[in-house]
Coordinates of C-alpha atoms and ligand atoms in Angstrom, one line a residue:
M28 CA -7.9 -7.0 15.3
I29 CA -9.0 -7.4 11.5
K30 CA -11.5 -9.8 11.0
V31 CA -12.0 -12.2 8.1
D32 CA -15.5 -13.0 7.4
I33 CA -15.3 -16.2 4.8
S34 CA -18.7 -17.0 5.1
N35 CA -19.5 -16.1 1.2
V36 CA -16.9 -18.3 -0.3
W37 CA -18.5 -21.8 0.8
G38 CA -20.4 -22.3 -2.4
E39 CA -17.1 -22.7 -3.9
L40 CA -15.0 -24.2 -1.0
S41 CA -15.8 -26.7 1.7
L42 CA -14.9 -26.6 5.3
A43 CA -13.1 -29.7 4.5
D44 CA -10.8 -28.0 1.7
M45 CA -10.0 -25.6 4.3
L46 CA -9.2 -27.9 7.1
Q47 CA -6.9 -30.1 4.5
C48 CA -4.9 -27.2 3.9
E49 CA -4.0 -26.5 7.7
Q50 CA -0.8 -28.1 7.5
E51 CA 0.3 -26.4 4.5
V52 CA -0.5 -22.9 6.0
F53 CA 1.3 -23.8 9.0
D54 CA 4.3 -25.0 7.0
A55 CA 4.3 -21.7 5.0
H56 CA 4.0 -19.6 8.2
M57 CA 6.8 -21.4 9.6
L58 CA 9.0 -21.0 6.5
L59 CA 8.5 -17.5 6.9
S60 CA 8.8 -17.0 10.8
E61 CA 11.8 -19.4 10.9
G62 CA 13.5 -17.8 7.9
K63 CA 13.9 -21.1 5.7
G64 CA 12.0 -20.2 2.8
P65 CA 13.2 -18.9 -0.5
G66 CA 14.4 -15.1 -0.3
N67 CA 15.2 -15.5 3.3
D68 CA 17.5 -12.6 3.3
F69 CA 14.9 -10.2 2.9
L70 CA 12.7 -11.1 6.2
G71 CA 13.7 -8.0 8.1
W72 CA 10.1 -6.6 7.6
L73 CA 8.8 -9.0 10.2
K74 CA 10.5 -7.6 13.0
L75 CA 10.2 -3.7 12.2
P76 CA 7.0 -3.1 14.1
T77 CA 7.8 -2.4 17.9
F78 CA 5.9 -0.8 20.7
E79 CA 8.8 1.4 21.9
E80 CA 9.6 4.8 20.0
T81 CA 12.8 4.0 18.5
E82 CA 15.5 6.7 18.0
E83 CA 15.0 6.0 14.2
M84 CA 11.2 7.3 14.7
R85 CA 12.2 10.1 16.8
R86 CA 14.7 11.3 13.8
I87 CA 12.1 10.9 11.4
Q88 CA 9.7 13.1 13.6
R89 CA 12.6 15.7 13.8
A90 CA 12.9 15.8 10.1
A91 CA 9.3 16.3 9.6
D92 CA 8.8 18.7 12.0
K93 CA 11.4 20.7 10.0
I94 CA 10.0 20.3 7.0
R95 CA 6.6 21.2 7.8
S96 CA 7.9 24.5 9.5
D97 CA 10.0 25.5 6.5
S98 CA 8.2 24.0 3.5
E99 CA 4.8 24.9 1.7
V100 CA 5.7 21.6 -0.5
F101 CA 7.1 18.4 0.0
V102 CA 8.0 16.4 -3.1
V103 CA 8.4 12.4 -2.5
V104 CA 10.4 11.1 -5.2
G105 CA 10.4 7.2 -5.7
I106 CA 8.8 4.6 -8.0
G107 CA 7.3 1.1 -6.9
G108 CA 7.9 -0.1 -3.4
S109 CA 9.5 3.4 -2.9
Y110 CA 6.4 5.2 -3.7
L111 CA 3.1 3.4 -3.5
G112 CA 3.2 2.9 0.4
P113 CA 3.7 6.5 1.2
R114 CA 1.0 7.7 -1.2
A115 CA -1.5 4.8 0.1
A116 CA -1.0 5.9 3.7
I117 CA -1.4 9.6 3.0
E118 CA -4.8 9.4 0.8
L119 CA -6.1 6.9 3.1
V120 CA -5.7 8.7 6.2
N121 CA -5.9 12.4 5.1
G122 CA -7.8 11.9 2.0
S123 CA -7.2 11.8 -1.6
H124 CA -7.8 15.8 -1.7
H125 CA -5.5 16.5 1.2
N126 CA -3.4 18.9 -0.7
L127 CA -6.3 21.2 -0.8
K128 CA -6.7 21.2 2.9
K129 CA -4.9 23.5 5.2
G130 CA -2.5 22.7 8.0
N131 CA 0.0 20.3 6.2
P132 CA 2.5 21.0 3.6
Q133 CA 1.5 20.1 0.2
I134 CA 2.7 16.5 -1.0
F135 CA 3.4 15.7 -4.4
F136 CA 5.0 12.7 -5.8
A137 CA 7.4 12.5 -8.6
G138 CA 9.9 10.1 -10.1
N139 CA 7.3 7.6 -10.7
N140 CA 7.1 7.9 -14.4
L141 CA 8.5 9.3 -17.4
S142 CA 5.9 11.8 -18.7
T143 CA 6.9 15.2 -19.9
N144 CA 3.4 16.6 -19.0
A145 CA 3.7 15.4 -15.5
W146 CA 7.0 17.0 -15.1
L147 CA 6.0 20.3 -16.4
E148 CA 2.7 20.3 -14.2
L149 CA 5.1 19.8 -11.3
C150 CA 7.3 22.6 -12.1
Q151 CA 4.0 24.7 -12.4
L152 CA 3.3 23.6 -9.0
L153 CA 6.5 24.4 -7.2
E154 CA 6.6 27.8 -8.6
G155 CA 7.3 30.3 -5.9
K156 CA 6.8 27.7 -3.4
D157 CA 9.1 26.9 -0.6
F158 CA 9.9 23.1 -0.7
S159 CA 11.7 20.0 0.6
I160 CA 12.4 16.9 -1.4
N161 CA 12.6 13.4 -0.2
I162 CA 14.4 10.9 -2.4
I163 CA 13.5 7.1 -2.1
S164 CA 15.4 4.5 -3.7
K165 CA 16.7 1.2 -2.1
S166 CA 18.9 0.6 -5.2
G167 CA 19.9 4.3 -5.8
T168 CA 20.0 3.7 -9.4
T169 CA 16.2 3.5 -10.6
T170 CA 16.2 5.6 -13.8
E171 CA 12.5 7.2 -13.2
P172 CA 13.4 8.8 -9.7
A173 CA 17.2 9.2 -10.8
I174 CA 16.1 11.5 -13.8
A175 CA 13.5 13.5 -11.4
T176 CA 16.2 13.8 -8.8
R177 CA 18.6 15.3 -11.1
A178 CA 16.1 17.8 -12.7
L179 CA 15.0 18.8 -8.9
L180 CA 18.5 19.2 -7.4
L181 CA 19.1 21.7 -10.4
M182 CA 16.0 23.7 -9.6
M183 CA 17.0 23.8 -5.7
D184 CA 20.6 24.7 -6.4
R185 CA 19.0 27.7 -8.5
K186 CA 16.5 28.6 -5.9
Y187 CA 18.4 27.8 -2.7
G188 CA 22.3 27.5 -3.6
A189 CA 24.3 26.4 -0.7
K190 CA 21.4 26.2 1.4
A191 CA 19.6 23.4 -0.9
K192 CA 21.1 20.6 1.2
E193 CA 19.3 21.6 4.3
R194 CA 16.1 20.6 2.2
I195 CA 16.9 17.3 0.8
Y196 CA 16.5 14.1 2.5
V197 CA 17.7 10.8 1.1
T198 CA 16.2 7.4 1.9
T199 CA 18.3 4.6 0.7
D200 CA 20.5 1.5 1.3
S201 CA 23.2 2.1 4.1
A202 CA 26.1 1.7 1.6
K203 CA 25.2 0.8 -1.9
G204 CA 24.2 2.6 -4.9
A205 CA 24.7 5.9 -6.5
L206 CA 21.9 8.0 -4.5
R207 CA 23.9 6.7 -1.2
Q208 CA 27.3 7.9 -2.8
M209 CA 25.6 11.1 -3.7
A210 CA 24.0 11.7 -0.4
T211 CA 27.6 11.3 1.5
E212 CA 29.2 13.1 -0.7
E213 CA 26.9 16.2 -0.4
G214 CA 25.9 15.6 3.0
Y215 CA 22.4 15.2 2.8
E216 CA 20.4 13.9 5.7
T217 CA 19.8 10.4 5.0
F218 CA 17.6 7.5 6.5
I219 CA 18.3 3.7 5.9
I220 CA 16.3 1.2 4.2
P221 CA 17.6 -2.0 5.8
P222 CA 19.4 -4.4 3.4
N223 CA 17.0 -7.3 4.5
V224 CA 13.8 -5.2 3.7
G225 CA 12.6 -5.3 0.0
G226 CA 11.3 -2.4 -1.5
R227 CA 7.5 -3.5 -1.2
Y228 CA 7.9 -4.7 2.2
S229 CA 9.4 -1.0 3.0
V230 CA 6.5 1.2 3.9
L231 CA 7.1 0.8 7.8
T232 CA 10.9 2.1 7.3
A233 CA 11.5 5.8 6.8
V234 CA 10.2 5.0 3.3
G235 CA 6.7 5.4 4.6
L236 CA 7.2 6.9 7.8
L237 CA 9.0 10.2 6.9
P238 CA 6.3 11.1 4.3
M239 CA 3.4 10.1 6.7
A240 CA 5.0 12.2 9.4
V241 CA 5.1 15.1 7.3
A242 CA 1.6 14.6 6.2
G243 CA 0.8 15.2 10.2
M244 CA 0.8 11.4 11.0
K245 CA 2.7 10.1 14.0
P246 CA 5.1 7.2 13.3
T247 CA 4.7 6.1 16.6
D248 CA 0.7 5.7 15.9
V249 CA 1.2 3.9 12.9
M250 CA 3.8 1.4 14.5
L251 CA 1.5 0.7 17.5
G252 CA -0.9 -0.7 15.0
A253 CA 1.6 -2.8 13.1
A254 CA 3.3 -4.0 16.4
R255 CA -0.5 -5.1 17.7
A256 CA -0.7 -7.1 14.3
R257 CA 2.8 -8.6 14.7
K258 CA 1.9 -9.9 18.1
D259 CA -1.9 -11.0 17.5
M260 CA -1.0 -12.5 14.0
D261 CA 1.8 -14.8 15.2
I262 CA -0.6 -17.2 16.3
R263 CA -0.5 -20.8 14.4
S264 CA -4.3 -21.6 13.9
F265 CA -7.2 -20.6 11.6
E266 CA -8.0 -18.0 14.1
N267 CA -5.3 -16.1 12.9
P268 CA -6.7 -13.7 9.9
V269 CA -3.6 -14.0 8.1
W270 CA -4.0 -17.7 7.9
Q271 CA -7.4 -17.5 6.9
Y272 CA -7.0 -15.1 3.9
A273 CA -3.6 -16.7 2.6
A274 CA -5.6 -20.1 2.9
I275 CA -8.8 -19.1 1.0
R276 CA -7.3 -17.0 -1.7
N277 CA -5.0 -20.0 -2.5
L278 CA -7.9 -22.6 -2.3
L279 CA -10.0 -20.4 -4.9
Y280 CA -6.9 -20.2 -7.2
R281 CA -6.7 -24.0 -7.4
K282 CA -10.3 -23.9 -8.1
G283 CA -9.7 -21.4 -11.1
K284 CA -10.3 -18.2 -9.6
K285 CA -7.2 -16.6 -11.1
I286 CA -8.3 -12.9 -10.3
E287 CA -8.6 -11.2 -7.1
I288 CA -10.2 -8.0 -6.9
L289 CA -9.5 -5.8 -3.9
G290 CA -11.9 -3.3 -3.4
S291 CA -13.5 -0.9 -0.8
Y292 CA -16.4 1.6 -0.4
E293 CA -14.1 4.2 0.7
P294 CA -12.4 6.2 -2.3
N295 CA -9.8 7.1 -0.2
F296 CA -8.7 3.4 -0.2
R297 CA -7.6 3.6 -3.8
Y298 CA -3.8 4.0 -3.6
F299 CA -4.0 1.7 -0.6
A300 CA -5.2 -1.0 -3.1
G301 CA -2.4 0.1 -5.4
W302 CA 0.0 -0.8 -2.7
W303 CA -1.6 -4.1 -2.2
Q304 CA -1.6 -4.8 -6.0
Q305 CA 2.2 -4.2 -6.3
L306 CA 2.9 -6.0 -3.1
F307 CA 1.0 -9.2 -4.2
G308 CA 1.7 -8.8 -8.0
E309 CA 5.5 -8.5 -7.7
S310 CA 5.6 -11.1 -4.8
E311 CA 3.4 -13.9 -6.5
G312 CA 3.5 -13.3 -10.3
K313 CA 6.3 -15.5 -11.3
D314 CA 7.3 -19.1 -12.4
G315 CA 4.2 -19.0 -14.3
K316 CA 1.9 -18.9 -11.5
G317 CA 0.0 -16.0 -9.5
I318 CA -3.2 -14.6 -8.7
F319 CA -3.8 -11.4 -10.8
P320 CA -4.2 -8.4 -8.5
A321 CA -6.8 -6.1 -9.6
T322 CA -8.5 -3.3 -7.9
V323 CA -11.9 -1.5 -7.8
E324 CA -13.4 1.5 -6.0
F325 CA -16.8 1.0 -4.9
T326 CA -19.7 2.2 -5.6
A327 CA -18.2 4.0 -8.4
D328 CA -17.2 0.8 -10.3
L329 CA -20.2 -0.9 -10.0
H330 CA -21.2 1.5 -12.9
S331 CA -18.1 0.5 -14.5
L332 CA -16.9 -3.1 -13.8
G333 CA -20.1 -4.1 -12.3
Q334 CA -21.2 -5.9 -15.3
M335 CA -18.1 -8.0 -15.9
I336 CA -18.0 -8.9 -12.1
Q337 CA -21.6 -10.1 -12.2
E338 CA -21.6 -11.9 -15.5
G339 CA -18.2 -12.2 -17.0
E340 CA -15.9 -15.0 -17.1
R341 CA -16.3 -16.8 -13.9
N342 CA -12.4 -16.8 -12.9
I343 CA -12.6 -14.0 -10.2
F344 CA -13.1 -13.6 -6.5
E345 CA -13.4 -10.5 -4.4
T346 CA -11.9 -9.2 -1.4
I347 CA -13.4 -6.4 0.1
V348 CA -12.0 -4.0 3.0
R349 CA -14.8 -2.6 5.3
F350 CA -13.9 0.1 8.0
A351 CA -15.7 0.7 11.1
P352 CA -18.1 3.6 10.6
P353 CA -16.7 7.1 11.1
A354 CA -18.1 8.7 14.4
K355 CA -19.5 11.6 12.6
Q356 CA -22.6 10.6 10.7
V357 CA -24.5 12.6 7.8
E358 CA -28.1 12.2 7.6
I359 CA -30.4 12.4 4.4
G360 CA -32.8 15.2 4.7
L361 CA -36.5 15.7 3.8
N362 CA -37.7 17.5 0.8
A363 CA -41.1 19.1 0.7
K364 CA -41.5 18.6 -3.1
N365 CA -39.6 15.2 -3.0
L366 CA -39.1 15.5 -6.8
D367 CA -36.1 13.2 -6.6
G368 CA -38.1 10.6 -5.0
L369 CA -35.7 10.0 -2.3
N370 CA -37.9 10.8 0.9
Y371 CA -38.1 7.4 1.5
L372 CA -34.5 7.8 2.9
K373 CA -35.1 10.8 4.9
G374 CA -33.3 10.6 8.4
R375 CA -31.2 7.5 7.1
T376 CA -27.3 8.1 7.3
L377 CA -25.4 8.1 4.2
D378 CA -23.5 5.3 6.1
F379 CA -26.5 3.3 6.1
V380 CA -27.2 3.6 2.5
E381 CA -23.5 2.4 1.9
E382 CA -24.0 -0.4 4.0
Q383 CA -27.0 -1.6 1.9
A384 CA -25.1 -0.9 -1.0
F385 CA -22.5 -3.2 0.2
Q386 CA -24.9 -6.0 1.5
G387 CA -26.9 -5.7 -1.8
T388 CA -23.6 -6.0 -4.1
L389 CA -22.1 -8.9 -1.8
A390 CA -25.4 -11.1 -2.2
A391 CA -25.4 -10.1 -5.8
H392 CA -21.7 -11.2 -6.6
V393 CA -21.8 -14.2 -4.4
D394 CA -25.1 -15.5 -6.4
G395 CA -23.2 -14.8 -9.6
G396 CA -20.5 -16.8 -8.9
V397 CA -17.8 -14.3 -7.2
P398 CA -16.7 -15.6 -4.0
N399 CA -16.2 -12.8 -1.5
I400 CA -13.7 -12.4 1.3
V401 CA -14.6 -9.7 3.5
L402 CA -12.0 -8.1 5.7
Q403 CA -13.5 -5.8 8.7
A404 CA -11.1 -3.3 9.9
D405 CA -11.6 -0.6 12.6
E406 CA -12.2 3.1 11.7
I407 CA -9.6 4.7 9.4
C408 CA -6.7 6.2 11.3
A409 CA -2.7 5.8 11.7
D410 CA -3.0 2.8 13.8
T411 CA -5.5 0.9 11.7
L412 CA -3.2 1.7 8.9
G413 CA -0.3 0.2 10.5
E414 CA -2.4 -2.8 11.4
L415 CA -3.4 -3.2 7.5
F416 CA 0.0 -2.9 6.3
Y417 CA 1.3 -5.7 8.6
F418 CA -1.6 -7.7 8.0
F419 CA -1.4 -7.6 4.0
E420 CA 2.7 -8.2 4.2
L421 CA 2.3 -11.2 6.5
S422 CA -0.4 -12.6 4.5
C423 CA 1.7 -12.1 1.3
G424 CA 4.6 -13.8 2.7
V425 CA 2.5 -17.0 3.8
S426 CA 0.2 -16.9 0.5
A427 CA 3.3 -16.9 -1.8
Y428 CA 5.0 -19.6 0.2
M429 CA 1.8 -21.7 -0.3
L430 CA 1.9 -20.8 -3.9
G431 CA 5.6 -22.3 -4.1
V432 CA 7.3 -19.2 -5.2
N433 CA 9.9 -16.9 -3.9
P434 CA 7.8 -13.7 -2.5
F435 CA 10.9 -11.6 -2.6
N436 CA 12.4 -11.1 -5.9
Q437 CA 11.2 -9.8 -9.0
P438 CA 13.1 -11.0 -11.7
G439 CA 10.7 -10.4 -14.5
V440 CA 11.0 -6.5 -13.8
E441 CA 14.5 -6.6 -15.3
Y442 CA 13.3 -7.4 -18.7
Y443 CA 11.7 -4.1 -19.9
K444 CA 15.0 -2.2 -18.4
R445 CA 17.6 -4.1 -20.3
N446 CA 15.3 -3.4 -23.5
M447 CA 15.0 0.1 -22.5
F448 CA 18.6 0.7 -21.6
K449 CA 19.8 -0.8 -25.0
L450 CA 17.6 1.7 -27.0
L451 CA 18.8 4.7 -24.9
G452 CA 22.4 3.7 -25.7
K453 CA 23.4 3.1 -21.9
P454 CA 27.0 2.0 -21.3
G455 CA 27.0 -1.8 -20.7
Y456 CA 23.7 -2.8 -22.8
Ligands
PA5_10 O1 9.4 -3.7 -4.5 C1 10.4 -3.6 -5.2 O2 11.6 -4.2 -4.9 C2 10.5 -2.8 -6.2 O3 8.9 -2.3 -6.9 C3 11.0 -1.6 -5.9 O4 10.5 -1.0 -4.9 C4 11.2 -0.4 -7.1 O5 11.4 -0.9 -8.2 C5 12.0 0.9 -6.7 O6 13.2 0.4 -6.6 P1 14.1 1.3 -5.7 O7 13.6 1.7 -4.4 O8 15.6 0.5 -5.8 O9 14.3 2.7 -6.5

């Protein structure tokens, strides 16, 4: 199980602070599990993980096997909660350079921007390649993926004619939205985002599982980690890592630590941090409240944001995700001339050096007034991924209820859309 090390927050908080909020965490967890809090019609994600393979998981695996056998490229179209989860999963487990490796279809993401350059680049990448697409949109009406979908469908129609539909997979609501209507009329294979699962809590549905399966992960492995988390993290005490994380971040917020920086020493964690950022940002940032979720990639960002973290305004805390060391280790060699002066590290593993960088940075930041929460996870794999997804989703629900906001709506996102639609002359705006 994920371990939360809170030993580096005590300069800022006391054990008494933590114990004082025990009832509050209990109440927030109960609100969530009993479905009595605001937004309680969006709690389907709580019960998604199962130890047993479901028919849905088998169907996802079958679709993925077909895509893997007939497509050189797989294009995943979606934005926000319909984009960040699959990308986070694929980059963390297969690496951010996964498209340069052999064995899996290349996976590109579209419909998450309105950039002409990004679209033209995708067109170039698809030239001469056999590809399939997965259109993901819960509402089925979001502008960015809808525009990309229209263009991709035209491209596929020209390339594959009547056979195009065999390469189109739609993940959407069971009944509502233009995308559902289109899928039904055109006869595309569809996967359902349950009505009680909101976008940013949907990674453990087909939203995340189909792209993950195309990337070679087994949906059952991801679900195993998530199901274990669901079981282990149901306890109602501070032994629960969810309780520790949710309580500490709220207590720090109340002490003026308004920004949480999530980071890791794994470059492949970048998109996972992006998924976390959206999860917490859209869930908590409302009613004039919310911890601002920022992300870093260490050690690279120690040479960028390190100065700000060490000595800037003291309104931040850090959460660092650590993974168990990889089984394969890399040693630093001896160089006879030692012109780089690195012989003092000969025989040390790269992982050892990384650990010292982590320890050194932790001590420096804590000394500089930046409390640190350290989350220790197992080695990076599909199972650990499932556990992390569920841990953060549950923590987010509990934490947002402690903050006193509805974690499952996002009314603020509509503002820019209204302005944009007005400017575009969309009927009704
Ligand atoms: O978390 C959310 O609900 C949002 O970020 C949505 O996922 C995002 O706006 C995309 O919406 P849709 O899946 O309806 O296209």
